[in-house]
């Protein structure tokens, strides 16, 4: 099957993955209004067509947190990617490296960060959830330092888990025991390529980073109970002060959509923020990321790096977000589906497609450099 865009990767992933995993990736919270808005609102951002400018030498590279990037894009933290493809995070990091961009590795990756680090020639960025167990947190921060990680994305929009109906209906939630879940067993057996690649050859299917804190096993079943016990809804800036004492690298807050929260992040000395609603998986009914961006950017007024994720499906969307003030983009489901569909080669292909789309979008809007776009390039979502 010829894949030419995001939808092609999504279709291929849907065919290959057992349903409970596809629904986990694809779904959002409640009736998924924000999930849809994230995508639809991008389409409502109008770009100006500008002509007769020399666009023969396009500059797509940028520099963020001291790192040169070949594209203004990085891979967003996506949990349990090792369930999408064999040792999925190692395949993704290699594809990202090949394209000259970083991945933000999820705390909830299947492969522990050391395994991912061994798979790549250089270090990457890391996402963090604040866990109640401060001993674990200190160890985890030390492990990151040892792996040469210098930039941490602290996810702040998950004080508590969003309610995701798709996970509750035949999805990831509930018992993981195949004996108690004949529907799950059937689901797996009817996807033999996945069952072989991931179910058999992709073991151990654990949450590698937190496995040391889970002596009774780090499979999906124990993981859900562990998250319920260890995610801390009482987190505030006092915990970030604690984090700052133990982490000397860059600190970026992921999950800001409110301009007041953005201003506070500046005042508290954060190095950056990601305008994000967790891909529509947390507060349903909230603003889409792209609709939230202009106000946040104005509130921050150039005082810190502003990234965006949520609903980016093409290079055209990347240009729209940059034109409205993002310094860079994180790609979420785009790489999750590409990985599920075709592994490392799929993520590389997806990034190549995105690059070409960005180049075409820049050329047809008369832009030469992603870091110096015309200020009137995009009319925001109304
Ligand atoms: C399957 C899935 C798993 C995710 N896991 C994490 C995670 O472990 N940590 C995190 O900060 N965000 C996580 N996110 C949110 C993404 O980092 C990102 O904010 C979101 O996917 C962007 O929206 P998009 O998928 O429309 O690009 C996850 C999103 C998806 C779809």
mmCIF file of C-alpha atoms and ligand atoms in Angstrom:
data_model
loop_
_atom_site.group_PDB
_atom_site.id
_atom_site.type_symbol
_atom_site.label_atom_id
_atom_site.label_comp_id
_atom_site.label_asym_id
_atom_site.label_seq_id
_atom_site.Cartn_x
_atom_site.Cartn_y
_atom_site.Cartn_z
ATOM 1 C CA UNK A 1 0.000 0.000 0.000
ATOM 2 C CA UNK A 2 1.373 3.402 -0.964
ATOM 3 C CA UNK A 3 1.390 5.793 1.976
ATOM 4 C CA UNK A 4 1.544 9.486 1.125
ATOM 5 C CA UNK A 5 0.279 11.218 4.243
ATOM 6 C CA UNK A 6 -0.844 11.002 7.874
ATOM 7 C CA UNK A 7 -4.099 9.248 7.022
ATOM 8 C CA UNK A 8 -2.223 6.520 5.178
ATOM 9 C CA UNK A 9 -0.093 5.778 8.254
ATOM 10 C CA UNK A 10 -3.165 5.832 10.472
ATOM 11 C CA UNK A 11 -5.006 3.350 8.225
ATOM 12 C CA UNK A 12 -2.000 1.042 8.063
ATOM 13 C CA UNK A 13 -1.572 1.203 11.849
ATOM 14 C CA UNK A 14 -5.234 0.396 12.363
ATOM 15 C CA UNK A 15 -4.878 -2.737 10.246
ATOM 16 C CA UNK A 16 -1.747 -3.940 11.970
ATOM 17 C CA UNK A 17 -2.475 -3.191 15.632
ATOM 18 C CA UNK A 18 -4.828 -5.097 17.908
ATOM 19 C CA UNK A 19 -7.885 -2.975 18.472
ATOM 20 C CA UNK A 20 -7.176 -2.243 22.160
ATOM 21 C CA UNK A 21 -3.850 -0.644 21.252
ATOM 22 C CA UNK A 22 -5.139 1.286 18.255
ATOM 23 C CA UNK A 23 -7.958 2.734 20.387
ATOM 24 C CA UNK A 24 -5.450 3.727 23.067
ATOM 25 C CA UNK A 25 -3.486 5.780 20.549
ATOM 26 C CA UNK A 26 -6.394 7.137 18.564
ATOM 27 C CA UNK A 27 -8.727 8.105 21.386
ATOM 28 C CA UNK A 28 -9.251 11.241 23.411
ATOM 29 C CA UNK A 29 -11.224 12.042 26.513
ATOM 30 C CA UNK A 30 -15.031 12.042 26.858
ATOM 31 C CA UNK A 31 -16.708 12.789 23.509
ATOM 32 C CA UNK A 32 -13.407 13.898 21.993
ATOM 33 C CA UNK A 33 -14.426 17.478 21.158
ATOM 34 C CA UNK A 34 -10.955 18.823 21.898
ATOM 35 C CA UNK A 35 -9.342 16.003 19.959
ATOM 36 C CA UNK A 36 -11.355 17.009 16.894
ATOM 37 C CA UNK A 37 -10.840 20.735 17.483
ATOM 38 C CA UNK A 38 -7.081 20.226 17.592
ATOM 39 C CA UNK A 39 -7.268 19.050 13.992
ATOM 40 C CA UNK A 40 -10.157 21.161 12.668
ATOM 41 C CA UNK A 41 -8.852 24.463 14.036
ATOM 42 C CA UNK A 42 -5.626 24.021 12.099
ATOM 43 C CA UNK A 43 -7.655 23.919 8.900
ATOM 44 C CA UNK A 44 -9.245 27.231 9.866
ATOM 45 C CA UNK A 45 -5.862 28.985 9.961
ATOM 46 C CA UNK A 46 -5.529 30.755 6.616
ATOM 47 C CA UNK A 47 -2.118 31.229 5.038
ATOM 48 C CA UNK A 48 -1.328 34.067 2.645
ATOM 49 C CA UNK A 49 -0.112 33.028 -0.784
ATOM 50 C CA UNK A 50 2.881 35.244 -1.658
ATOM 51 C CA UNK A 51 4.490 35.105 -5.078
ATOM 52 C CA UNK A 52 7.542 36.119 -7.096
ATOM 53 C CA UNK A 53 10.039 35.767 -4.289
ATOM 54 C CA UNK A 54 13.173 33.714 -4.683
ATOM 55 C CA UNK A 55 12.412 30.503 -2.784
ATOM 56 C CA UNK A 56 15.221 28.402 -4.219
ATOM 57 C CA UNK A 57 17.160 28.148 -0.957
ATOM 58 C CA UNK A 58 14.883 27.189 1.921
ATOM 59 C CA UNK A 59 16.203 27.085 5.491
ATOM 60 C CA UNK A 60 14.289 24.565 7.597
ATOM 61 C CA UNK A 61 16.753 24.219 10.445
ATOM 62 C CA UNK A 62 16.494 25.784 13.861
ATOM 63 C CA UNK A 63 18.171 25.650 17.260
ATOM 64 C CA UNK A 64 16.405 24.853 20.511
ATOM 65 C CA UNK A 65 17.792 24.378 24.032
ATOM 66 C CA UNK A 66 21.317 24.447 22.645
ATOM 67 C CA UNK A 67 20.623 21.809 20.011
ATOM 68 C CA UNK A 68 20.673 22.215 16.234
ATOM 69 C CA UNK A 69 17.659 20.643 14.555
ATOM 70 C CA UNK A 70 17.337 19.943 10.828
ATOM 71 C CA UNK A 71 13.585 20.627 11.058
ATOM 72 C CA UNK A 72 11.535 22.740 13.484
ATOM 73 C CA UNK A 73 9.996 19.521 14.771
ATOM 74 C CA UNK A 74 10.643 16.890 17.455
ATOM 75 C CA UNK A 75 8.877 13.643 18.375
ATOM 76 C CA UNK A 76 6.486 14.113 21.321
ATOM 77 C CA UNK A 77 6.561 11.800 24.331
ATOM 78 C CA UNK A 78 4.283 8.860 23.612
ATOM 79 C CA UNK A 79 3.765 6.164 26.248
ATOM 80 C CA UNK A 80 4.245 2.427 25.637
ATOM 81 C CA UNK A 81 5.536 2.752 22.050
ATOM 82 C CA UNK A 82 7.116 -0.665 22.540
ATOM 83 C CA UNK A 83 3.565 -2.006 22.245
ATOM 84 C CA UNK A 84 3.221 -0.513 18.760
ATOM 85 C CA UNK A 85 6.353 -2.081 17.265
ATOM 86 C CA UNK A 86 9.165 -4.255 18.574
ATOM 87 C CA UNK A 87 11.274 -2.177 21.013
ATOM 88 C CA UNK A 88 9.465 0.791 19.472
ATOM 89 C CA UNK A 89 11.289 3.612 21.205
ATOM 90 C CA UNK A 90 14.670 2.415 19.914
ATOM 91 C CA UNK A 91 13.311 2.401 16.359
ATOM 92 C CA UNK A 92 11.831 5.880 16.785
ATOM 93 C CA UNK A 93 14.999 7.398 18.213
ATOM 94 C CA UNK A 94 17.022 6.074 15.256
ATOM 95 C CA UNK A 95 14.540 7.545 12.779
ATOM 96 C CA UNK A 96 14.585 10.890 14.599
ATOM 97 C CA UNK A 97 18.362 10.905 14.632
ATOM 98 C CA UNK A 98 18.451 10.104 10.910
ATOM 99 C CA UNK A 99 16.230 13.121 10.265
ATOM 100 C CA UNK A 100 18.355 15.347 12.488
ATOM 101 C CA UNK A 101 15.728 15.979 15.157
ATOM 102 C CA UNK A 102 15.322 14.925 18.812
ATOM 103 C CA UNK A 103 12.730 12.695 20.402
ATOM 104 C CA UNK A 104 11.261 13.515 23.809
ATOM 105 C CA UNK A 105 11.259 10.074 25.403
ATOM 106 C CA UNK A 106 8.236 9.349 27.604
ATOM 107 C CA UNK A 107 8.692 8.366 31.239
ATOM 108 C CA UNK A 108 6.229 5.625 30.317
ATOM 109 C CA UNK A 109 8.294 4.142 27.512
ATOM 110 C CA UNK A 110 8.642 0.373 27.262
ATOM 111 C CA UNK A 111 12.359 0.606 26.628
ATOM 112 C CA UNK A 112 14.270 2.089 29.566
ATOM 113 C CA UNK A 113 16.096 5.290 28.714
ATOM 114 C CA UNK A 114 19.451 3.460 28.848
ATOM 115 C CA UNK A 115 18.328 1.069 26.102
ATOM 116 C CA UNK A 116 17.154 3.985 23.958
ATOM 117 C CA UNK A 117 20.410 5.840 24.598
ATOM 118 C CA UNK A 118 22.410 2.790 23.495
ATOM 119 C CA UNK A 119 20.413 2.717 20.253
ATOM 120 C CA UNK A 120 21.300 6.276 19.294
ATOM 121 C CA UNK A 121 24.589 8.044 18.657
ATOM 122 C CA UNK A 122 23.586 11.108 20.637
ATOM 123 C CA UNK A 123 21.368 11.994 23.534
ATOM 124 C CA UNK A 124 17.732 13.025 23.326
ATOM 125 C CA UNK A 125 15.205 14.906 25.450
ATOM 126 C CA UNK A 126 13.191 13.337 28.223
ATOM 127 C CA UNK A 127 9.640 13.750 29.519
ATOM 128 C CA UNK A 128 8.882 13.496 33.214
ATOM 129 C CA UNK A 129 5.853 12.993 35.406
ATOM 130 C CA UNK A 130 6.312 13.904 39.061
ATOM 131 C CA UNK A 131 6.007 10.690 41.033
ATOM 132 C CA UNK A 132 5.225 10.641 44.766
ATOM 133 C CA UNK A 133 8.280 8.538 45.557
ATOM 134 C CA UNK A 134 11.043 11.130 45.744
ATOM 135 C CA UNK A 135 13.709 8.456 46.082
ATOM 136 C CA UNK A 136 12.675 7.102 42.703
ATOM 137 C CA UNK A 137 12.615 10.628 41.287
ATOM 138 C CA UNK A 138 16.180 11.366 42.438
ATOM 139 C CA UNK A 139 17.442 8.089 40.966
ATOM 140 C CA UNK A 140 15.599 8.759 37.734
ATOM 141 C CA UNK A 141 17.113 12.233 37.424
ATOM 142 C CA UNK A 142 20.568 10.762 38.011
ATOM 143 C CA UNK A 143 19.956 8.129 35.322
ATOM 144 C CA UNK A 144 19.057 10.928 32.906
ATOM 145 C CA UNK A 145 22.178 12.881 33.744
ATOM 146 C CA UNK A 146 24.301 9.769 33.185
ATOM 147 C CA UNK A 147 22.675 9.307 29.781
ATOM 148 C CA UNK A 148 23.687 12.869 28.863
ATOM 149 C CA UNK A 149 20.133 14.190 28.784
ATOM 150 C CA UNK A 150 20.080 17.965 29.194
ATOM 151 C CA UNK A 151 16.449 18.922 28.605
ATOM 152 C CA UNK A 152 13.451 17.771 30.596
ATOM 153 C CA UNK A 153 9.804 18.201 29.624
ATOM 154 C CA UNK A 154 7.675 18.137 32.756
ATOM 155 C CA UNK A 155 4.100 17.233 31.822
ATOM 156 C CA UNK A 156 1.722 19.346 33.876
ATOM 157 C CA UNK A 157 -1.690 18.639 32.309
ATOM 158 C CA UNK A 158 -2.139 15.253 33.917
ATOM 159 C CA UNK A 159 -2.878 16.105 37.548
ATOM 160 C CA UNK A 160 -5.312 13.237 37.191
ATOM 161 C CA UNK A 161 -6.021 10.906 34.288
ATOM 162 C CA UNK A 162 -8.614 12.103 31.750
ATOM 163 C CA UNK A 163 -11.597 9.805 31.269
ATOM 164 C CA UNK A 164 -11.224 8.014 27.955
ATOM 165 C CA UNK A 165 -14.289 6.076 26.925
ATOM 166 C CA UNK A 166 -12.469 4.121 24.233
ATOM 167 C CA UNK A 167 -10.058 2.681 26.793
ATOM 168 C CA UNK A 168 -13.011 1.649 28.918
ATOM 169 C CA UNK A 169 -14.865 -0.056 26.078
ATOM 170 C CA UNK A 170 -12.679 -2.986 25.121
ATOM 171 C CA UNK A 171 -9.586 -0.847 25.384
ATOM 172 C CA UNK A 172 -6.566 -0.671 27.616
ATOM 173 C CA UNK A 173 -8.425 -0.200 30.904
ATOM 174 C CA UNK A 174 -9.506 -3.123 33.076
ATOM 175 C CA UNK A 175 -8.017 -6.556 33.516
ATOM 176 C CA UNK A 176 -4.975 -7.382 31.415
ATOM 177 C CA UNK A 177 -5.172 -11.115 32.032
ATOM 178 C CA UNK A 178 -5.744 -12.899 28.740
ATOM 179 C CA UNK A 179 -7.488 -15.709 30.615
ATOM 180 C CA UNK A 180 -10.119 -13.263 31.835
ATOM 181 C CA UNK A 181 -10.248 -11.456 28.489
ATOM 182 C CA UNK A 182 -11.152 -13.817 25.644
ATOM 183 C CA UNK A 183 -11.980 -10.721 23.557
ATOM 184 C CA UNK A 184 -8.394 -9.530 24.015
ATOM 185 C CA UNK A 185 -6.982 -12.916 23.108
ATOM 186 C CA UNK A 186 -9.042 -12.992 19.920
ATOM 187 C CA UNK A 187 -7.976 -9.415 19.139
ATOM 188 C CA UNK A 188 -4.308 -10.416 19.409
ATOM 189 C CA UNK A 189 -4.688 -13.646 17.469
ATOM 190 C CA UNK A 190 -6.359 -11.849 14.606
ATOM 191 C CA UNK A 191 -3.275 -9.616 14.259
ATOM 192 C CA UNK A 192 -0.559 -12.244 13.804
ATOM 193 C CA UNK A 193 2.105 -9.898 12.413
ATOM 194 C CA UNK A 194 1.825 -7.769 15.560
ATOM 195 C CA UNK A 195 1.623 -10.823 17.830
ATOM 196 C CA UNK A 196 4.909 -12.124 16.402
ATOM 197 C CA UNK A 197 6.768 -8.807 16.177
ATOM 198 C CA UNK A 198 5.680 -7.267 19.478
ATOM 199 C CA UNK A 199 3.957 -9.952 21.550
ATOM 200 C CA UNK A 200 6.768 -12.482 21.124
ATOM 201 C CA UNK A 201 9.889 -10.745 19.832
ATOM 202 C CA UNK A 202 9.317 -7.393 21.550
ATOM 203 C CA UNK A 203 9.587 -8.680 25.103
ATOM 204 C CA UNK A 204 9.886 -7.663 27.866
ATOM 205 C CA UNK A 205 6.658 -5.668 27.478
ATOM 206 C CA UNK A 206 7.188 -3.649 30.595
ATOM 207 C CA UNK A 207 7.357 0.041 31.385
ATOM 208 C CA UNK A 208 11.130 0.025 31.419
ATOM 209 C CA UNK A 209 11.863 3.339 33.146
ATOM 210 C CA UNK A 210 9.718 2.677 36.179
ATOM 211 C CA UNK A 211 10.333 -1.086 36.375
ATOM 212 C CA UNK A 212 12.924 -0.646 39.179
ATOM 213 C CA UNK A 213 10.175 0.909 41.336
ATOM 214 C CA UNK A 214 7.764 -1.960 40.664
ATOM 215 C CA UNK A 215 9.137 -5.082 42.343
ATOM 216 C CA UNK A 216 5.956 -7.050 41.623
ATOM 217 C CA UNK A 217 6.321 -6.740 37.870
ATOM 218 C CA UNK A 218 6.141 -3.870 35.416
ATOM 219 C CA UNK A 219 3.589 -5.182 32.915
ATOM 220 C CA UNK A 220 0.488 -3.238 31.876
ATOM 221 C CA UNK A 221 -1.577 -4.621 34.761
ATOM 222 C CA UNK A 222 0.864 -3.627 37.508
ATOM 223 C CA UNK A 223 1.595 -0.381 35.675
ATOM 224 C CA UNK A 224 -1.995 0.872 35.882
ATOM 225 C CA UNK A 225 -2.144 0.193 39.621
ATOM 226 C CA UNK A 226 1.268 1.814 40.083
ATOM 227 C CA UNK A 227 0.209 4.950 38.201
ATOM 228 C CA UNK A 228 -2.919 5.219 40.353
ATOM 229 C CA UNK A 229 -0.792 5.018 43.514
ATOM 230 C CA UNK A 230 2.140 7.142 42.398
ATOM 231 C CA UNK A 231 0.879 9.982 40.228
ATOM 232 C CA UNK A 232 0.600 12.966 42.472
ATOM 233 C CA UNK A 233 -2.387 15.338 42.026
ATOM 234 C CA UNK A 234 -1.041 17.670 44.725
ATOM 235 C CA UNK A 235 1.843 18.888 42.547
ATOM 236 C CA UNK A 236 2.399 22.679 42.431
ATOM 237 C CA UNK A 237 5.333 24.994 41.848
ATOM 238 C CA UNK A 238 6.753 23.961 45.237
ATOM 239 C CA UNK A 239 7.500 20.572 43.648
ATOM 240 C CA UNK A 240 9.102 22.301 40.699
ATOM 241 C CA UNK A 241 11.338 24.136 43.167
ATOM 242 C CA UNK A 242 12.312 20.711 44.526
ATOM 243 C CA UNK A 243 12.939 19.505 40.982
ATOM 244 C CA UNK A 244 15.141 22.502 40.244
ATOM 245 C CA UNK A 245 17.336 21.576 43.228
ATOM 246 C CA UNK A 246 18.009 18.167 41.690
ATOM 247 C CA UNK A 247 17.999 19.016 37.989
ATOM 248 C CA UNK A 248 20.409 21.514 36.523
ATOM 249 C CA UNK A 249 19.451 21.125 32.866
ATOM 250 C CA UNK A 250 16.738 22.866 30.851
ATOM 251 C CA UNK A 251 13.212 22.580 32.198
ATOM 252 C CA UNK A 252 10.175 22.873 29.925
ATOM 253 C CA UNK A 253 6.545 22.702 31.066
ATOM 254 C CA UNK A 254 4.372 20.647 28.725
ATOM 255 C CA UNK A 255 0.642 21.233 28.836
ATOM 256 C CA UNK A 256 0.122 25.012 29.057
ATOM 257 C CA UNK A 257 -2.817 26.650 27.245
ATOM 258 C CA UNK A 258 -3.714 29.478 29.604
ATOM 259 C CA UNK A 259 -1.836 32.806 29.183
ATOM 260 C CA UNK A 260 -1.694 33.327 32.981
ATOM 261 C CA UNK A 261 -0.071 29.912 33.414
ATOM 262 C CA UNK A 262 2.385 30.888 30.698
ATOM 263 C CA UNK A 263 3.315 34.132 32.469
ATOM 264 C CA UNK A 264 3.806 32.221 35.726
ATOM 265 C CA UNK A 265 6.108 29.789 33.929
ATOM 266 C CA UNK A 266 8.225 32.741 32.764
ATOM 267 C CA UNK A 267 8.296 34.220 36.273
ATOM 268 C CA UNK A 268 9.339 30.866 37.742
ATOM 269 C CA UNK A 269 12.310 30.738 35.389
ATOM 270 C CA UNK A 270 11.239 27.889 33.134
ATOM 271 C CA UNK A 271 13.212 27.520 29.913
ATOM 272 C CA UNK A 272 10.194 26.848 27.756
ATOM 273 C CA UNK A 273 6.614 25.661 27.504
ATOM 274 C CA UNK A 274 4.662 23.403 25.201
ATOM 275 C CA UNK A 275 1.211 24.696 24.311
ATOM 276 C CA UNK A 276 -0.594 21.379 24.555
ATOM 277 C CA UNK A 277 -3.770 19.712 25.792
ATOM 278 C CA UNK A 278 -2.185 16.250 25.706
ATOM 279 C CA UNK A 279 -3.580 15.552 22.264
ATOM 280 C CA UNK A 280 -7.194 15.968 23.446
ATOM 281 C CA UNK A 281 -6.761 13.191 26.020
ATOM 282 C CA UNK A 282 -7.271 15.222 29.192
ATOM 283 C CA UNK A 283 -9.732 18.158 29.523
ATOM 284 C CA UNK A 284 -12.361 17.661 26.847
ATOM 285 C CA UNK A 285 -13.934 20.954 25.818
ATOM 286 C CA UNK A 286 -10.721 22.911 26.266
ATOM 287 C CA UNK A 287 -9.328 25.140 23.527
ATOM 288 C CA UNK A 288 -7.423 23.495 20.738
ATOM 289 C CA UNK A 289 -3.670 24.044 20.959
ATOM 290 C CA UNK A 290 -3.546 26.150 17.802
ATOM 291 C CA UNK A 291 -6.387 28.385 19.028
ATOM 292 C CA UNK A 292 -4.622 28.835 22.372
ATOM 293 C CA UNK A 293 -1.241 29.647 20.818
ATOM 294 C CA UNK A 294 -1.569 33.361 19.856
ATOM 295 C CA UNK A 295 -2.631 34.489 23.341
ATOM 296 C CA UNK A 296 0.044 32.417 25.033
ATOM 297 C CA UNK A 297 2.693 33.721 22.658
ATOM 298 C CA UNK A 298 1.629 37.322 23.351
ATOM 299 C CA UNK A 299 1.699 36.734 27.115
ATOM 300 C CA UNK A 300 5.187 35.262 26.954
ATOM 301 C CA UNK A 301 6.400 38.030 24.627
ATOM 302 C CA UNK A 302 9.596 36.303 23.519
ATOM 303 C CA UNK A 303 10.821 35.628 27.063
ATOM 304 C CA UNK A 304 11.001 31.855 26.652
ATOM 305 C CA UNK A 305 10.781 29.129 24.023
ATOM 306 C CA UNK A 306 7.224 28.285 23.003
ATOM 307 C CA UNK A 307 6.512 24.926 21.397
ATOM 308 C CA UNK A 308 3.169 23.460 20.342
ATOM 309 C CA UNK A 309 1.630 20.059 19.892
ATOM 310 C CA UNK A 310 -1.831 18.687 19.153
ATOM 311 C CA UNK A 311 -3.400 18.161 15.765
ATOM 312 C CA UNK A 312 -0.294 18.634 13.616
ATOM 313 C CA UNK A 313 -0.903 16.334 10.673
ATOM 314 C CA UNK A 314 1.220 17.807 7.863
ATOM 315 C CA UNK A 315 4.042 20.172 6.991
ATOM 316 C CA UNK A 316 1.366 22.726 6.189
ATOM 317 C CA UNK A 317 0.207 22.550 9.811
ATOM 318 C CA UNK A 318 3.820 22.986 10.957
ATOM 319 C CA UNK A 319 4.051 26.218 8.961
ATOM 320 C CA UNK A 320 0.713 27.406 10.344
ATOM 321 C CA UNK A 321 1.881 26.901 13.931
ATOM 322 C CA UNK A 322 5.246 28.581 13.291
ATOM 323 C CA UNK A 323 3.477 31.485 11.605
ATOM 324 C CA UNK A 324 1.318 31.951 14.693
ATOM 325 C CA UNK A 325 4.346 32.115 16.959
ATOM 326 C CA UNK A 326 5.538 28.631 17.885
ATOM 327 C CA UNK A 327 9.313 28.141 17.857
ATOM 328 C CA UNK A 328 8.922 24.456 17.138
ATOM 329 C CA UNK A 329 6.408 21.616 17.005
ATOM 330 C CA UNK A 330 6.048 18.242 18.678
ATOM 331 C CA UNK A 331 4.518 15.430 16.636
ATOM 332 C CA UNK A 332 2.405 12.923 18.590
ATOM 333 C CA UNK A 333 0.125 10.460 16.822
ATOM 334 C CA UNK A 334 1.910 11.145 13.539
ATOM 335 C CA UNK A 335 4.967 9.190 14.664
ATOM 336 C CA UNK A 336 3.011 6.666 16.734
ATOM 337 C CA UNK A 337 1.086 5.541 13.634
ATOM 338 C CA UNK A 338 4.134 5.639 11.376
ATOM 339 C CA UNK A 339 5.979 3.439 13.857
ATOM 340 C CA UNK A 340 3.085 1.009 14.194
ATOM 341 C CA UNK A 341 2.669 0.828 10.425
ATOM 342 C CA UNK A 342 6.285 0.417 9.302
ATOM 343 C CA UNK A 343 8.667 0.671 12.246
ATOM 344 C CA UNK A 344 11.776 2.836 11.976
ATOM 345 C CA UNK A 345 11.389 3.075 8.193
ATOM 346 C CA UNK A 346 7.834 4.364 8.701
ATOM 347 C CA UNK A 347 8.919 7.142 11.061
ATOM 348 C CA UNK A 348 11.703 8.120 8.641
ATOM 349 C CA UNK A 349 9.216 8.146 5.766
ATOM 350 C CA UNK A 350 6.712 10.202 7.741
ATOM 351 C CA UNK A 351 9.408 12.785 8.552
ATOM 352 C CA UNK A 352 10.512 12.913 4.910
ATOM 353 C CA UNK A 353 6.917 13.526 3.823
ATOM 354 C CA UNK A 354 6.510 16.236 6.455
ATOM 355 C CA UNK A 355 9.731 17.919 5.324
ATOM 356 C CA UNK A 356 8.616 17.977 1.708
ATOM 357 C CA UNK A 357 5.204 19.350 2.711
ATOM 358 C CA UNK A 358 6.868 22.081 4.768
ATOM 359 C CA UNK A 359 9.131 23.006 1.861
ATOM 360 C CA UNK A 360 6.187 23.273 -0.529
ATOM 361 C CA UNK A 361 4.192 25.315 1.985
ATOM 362 C CA UNK A 362 7.113 27.696 2.495
ATOM 363 C CA UNK A 363 7.772 28.102 -1.213
ATOM 364 C CA UNK A 364 4.131 28.834 -2.006
ATOM 365 C CA UNK A 365 3.902 31.383 0.794
ATOM 366 C CA UNK A 366 7.165 33.029 -0.294
ATOM 367 C CA UNK A 367 9.075 32.152 2.888
ATOM 368 C CA UNK A 368 12.787 31.325 2.999
ATOM 369 C CA UNK A 369 13.606 30.651 6.616
ATOM 370 C CA UNK A 370 11.495 28.996 9.318
ATOM 371 C CA UNK A 371 13.107 31.345 11.883
ATOM 372 C CA UNK A 372 12.158 34.499 10.004
ATOM 373 C CA UNK A 373 8.619 34.116 8.743
ATOM 374 C CA UNK A 374 6.562 37.146 7.693
ATOM 375 C CA UNK A 375 4.524 38.402 10.635
ATOM 376 C CA UNK A 376 1.376 38.602 8.519
ATOM 377 C CA UNK A 377 1.703 35.113 7.085
ATOM 378 C CA UNK A 378 -1.245 33.514 8.880
ATOM 379 C CA UNK A 379 -4.676 34.692 9.882
ATOM 380 C CA UNK A 380 -5.427 32.991 13.221
ATOM 381 C CA UNK A 381 -8.347 30.737 13.856
ATOM 382 C CA UNK A 382 -11.289 33.108 14.553
HETATM 383 C C1 LIG B 1 -0.888 7.239 22.636
HETATM 384 C C2 LIG B 1 -0.415 8.491 23.303
HETATM 385 C C3 LIG B 1 0.418 8.402 24.415
HETATM 386 C C4 LIG B 1 0.897 9.565 25.016
HETATM 387 N N1 LIG B 1 1.765 9.452 26.071
HETATM 388 C C5 LIG B 1 2.267 10.583 26.634
HETATM 389 C C6 LIG B 1 3.218 10.496 27.685
HETATM 390 O O1 LIG B 1 3.628 9.416 28.103
HETATM 391 N N2 LIG B 1 3.666 11.675 28.215
HETATM 392 C C7 LIG B 1 3.244 12.893 27.763
HETATM 393 O O2 LIG B 1 3.684 13.924 28.268
HETATM 394 N N3 LIG B 1 2.355 12.995 26.754
HETATM 395 C C8 LIG B 1 1.861 11.877 26.180
HETATM 396 N N4 LIG B 1 0.988 11.980 25.147
HETATM 397 C C9 LIG B 1 0.664 13.312 24.590
HETATM 398 C C10 LIG B 1 1.649 13.681 23.470
HETATM 399 O O3 LIG B 1 2.928 13.935 23.995
HETATM 400 C C11 LIG B 1 1.216 14.926 22.690
HETATM 401 O O4 LIG B 1 0.944 15.947 23.605
HETATM 402 C C12 LIG B 1 -0.010 14.681 21.809
HETATM 403 O O5 LIG B 1 0.041 13.394 21.251
HETATM 404 C C13 LIG B 1 -0.073 15.727 20.699
HETATM 405 O O6 LIG B 1 -1.219 15.566 19.929
HETATM 406 P P1 LIG B 1 -1.253 14.815 18.508
HETATM 407 O O7 LIG B 1 -1.265 13.348 18.819
HETATM 408 O O8 LIG B 1 -2.528 15.291 17.914
HETATM 409 O O9 LIG B 1 -0.026 15.214 17.743
HETATM 410 C C14 LIG B 1 0.502 10.834 24.529
HETATM 411 C C15 LIG B 1 -0.346 10.913 23.412
HETATM 412 C C16 LIG B 1 -0.788 9.764 22.793
HETATM 413 C C17 LIG B 1 -1.664 9.875 21.577
#
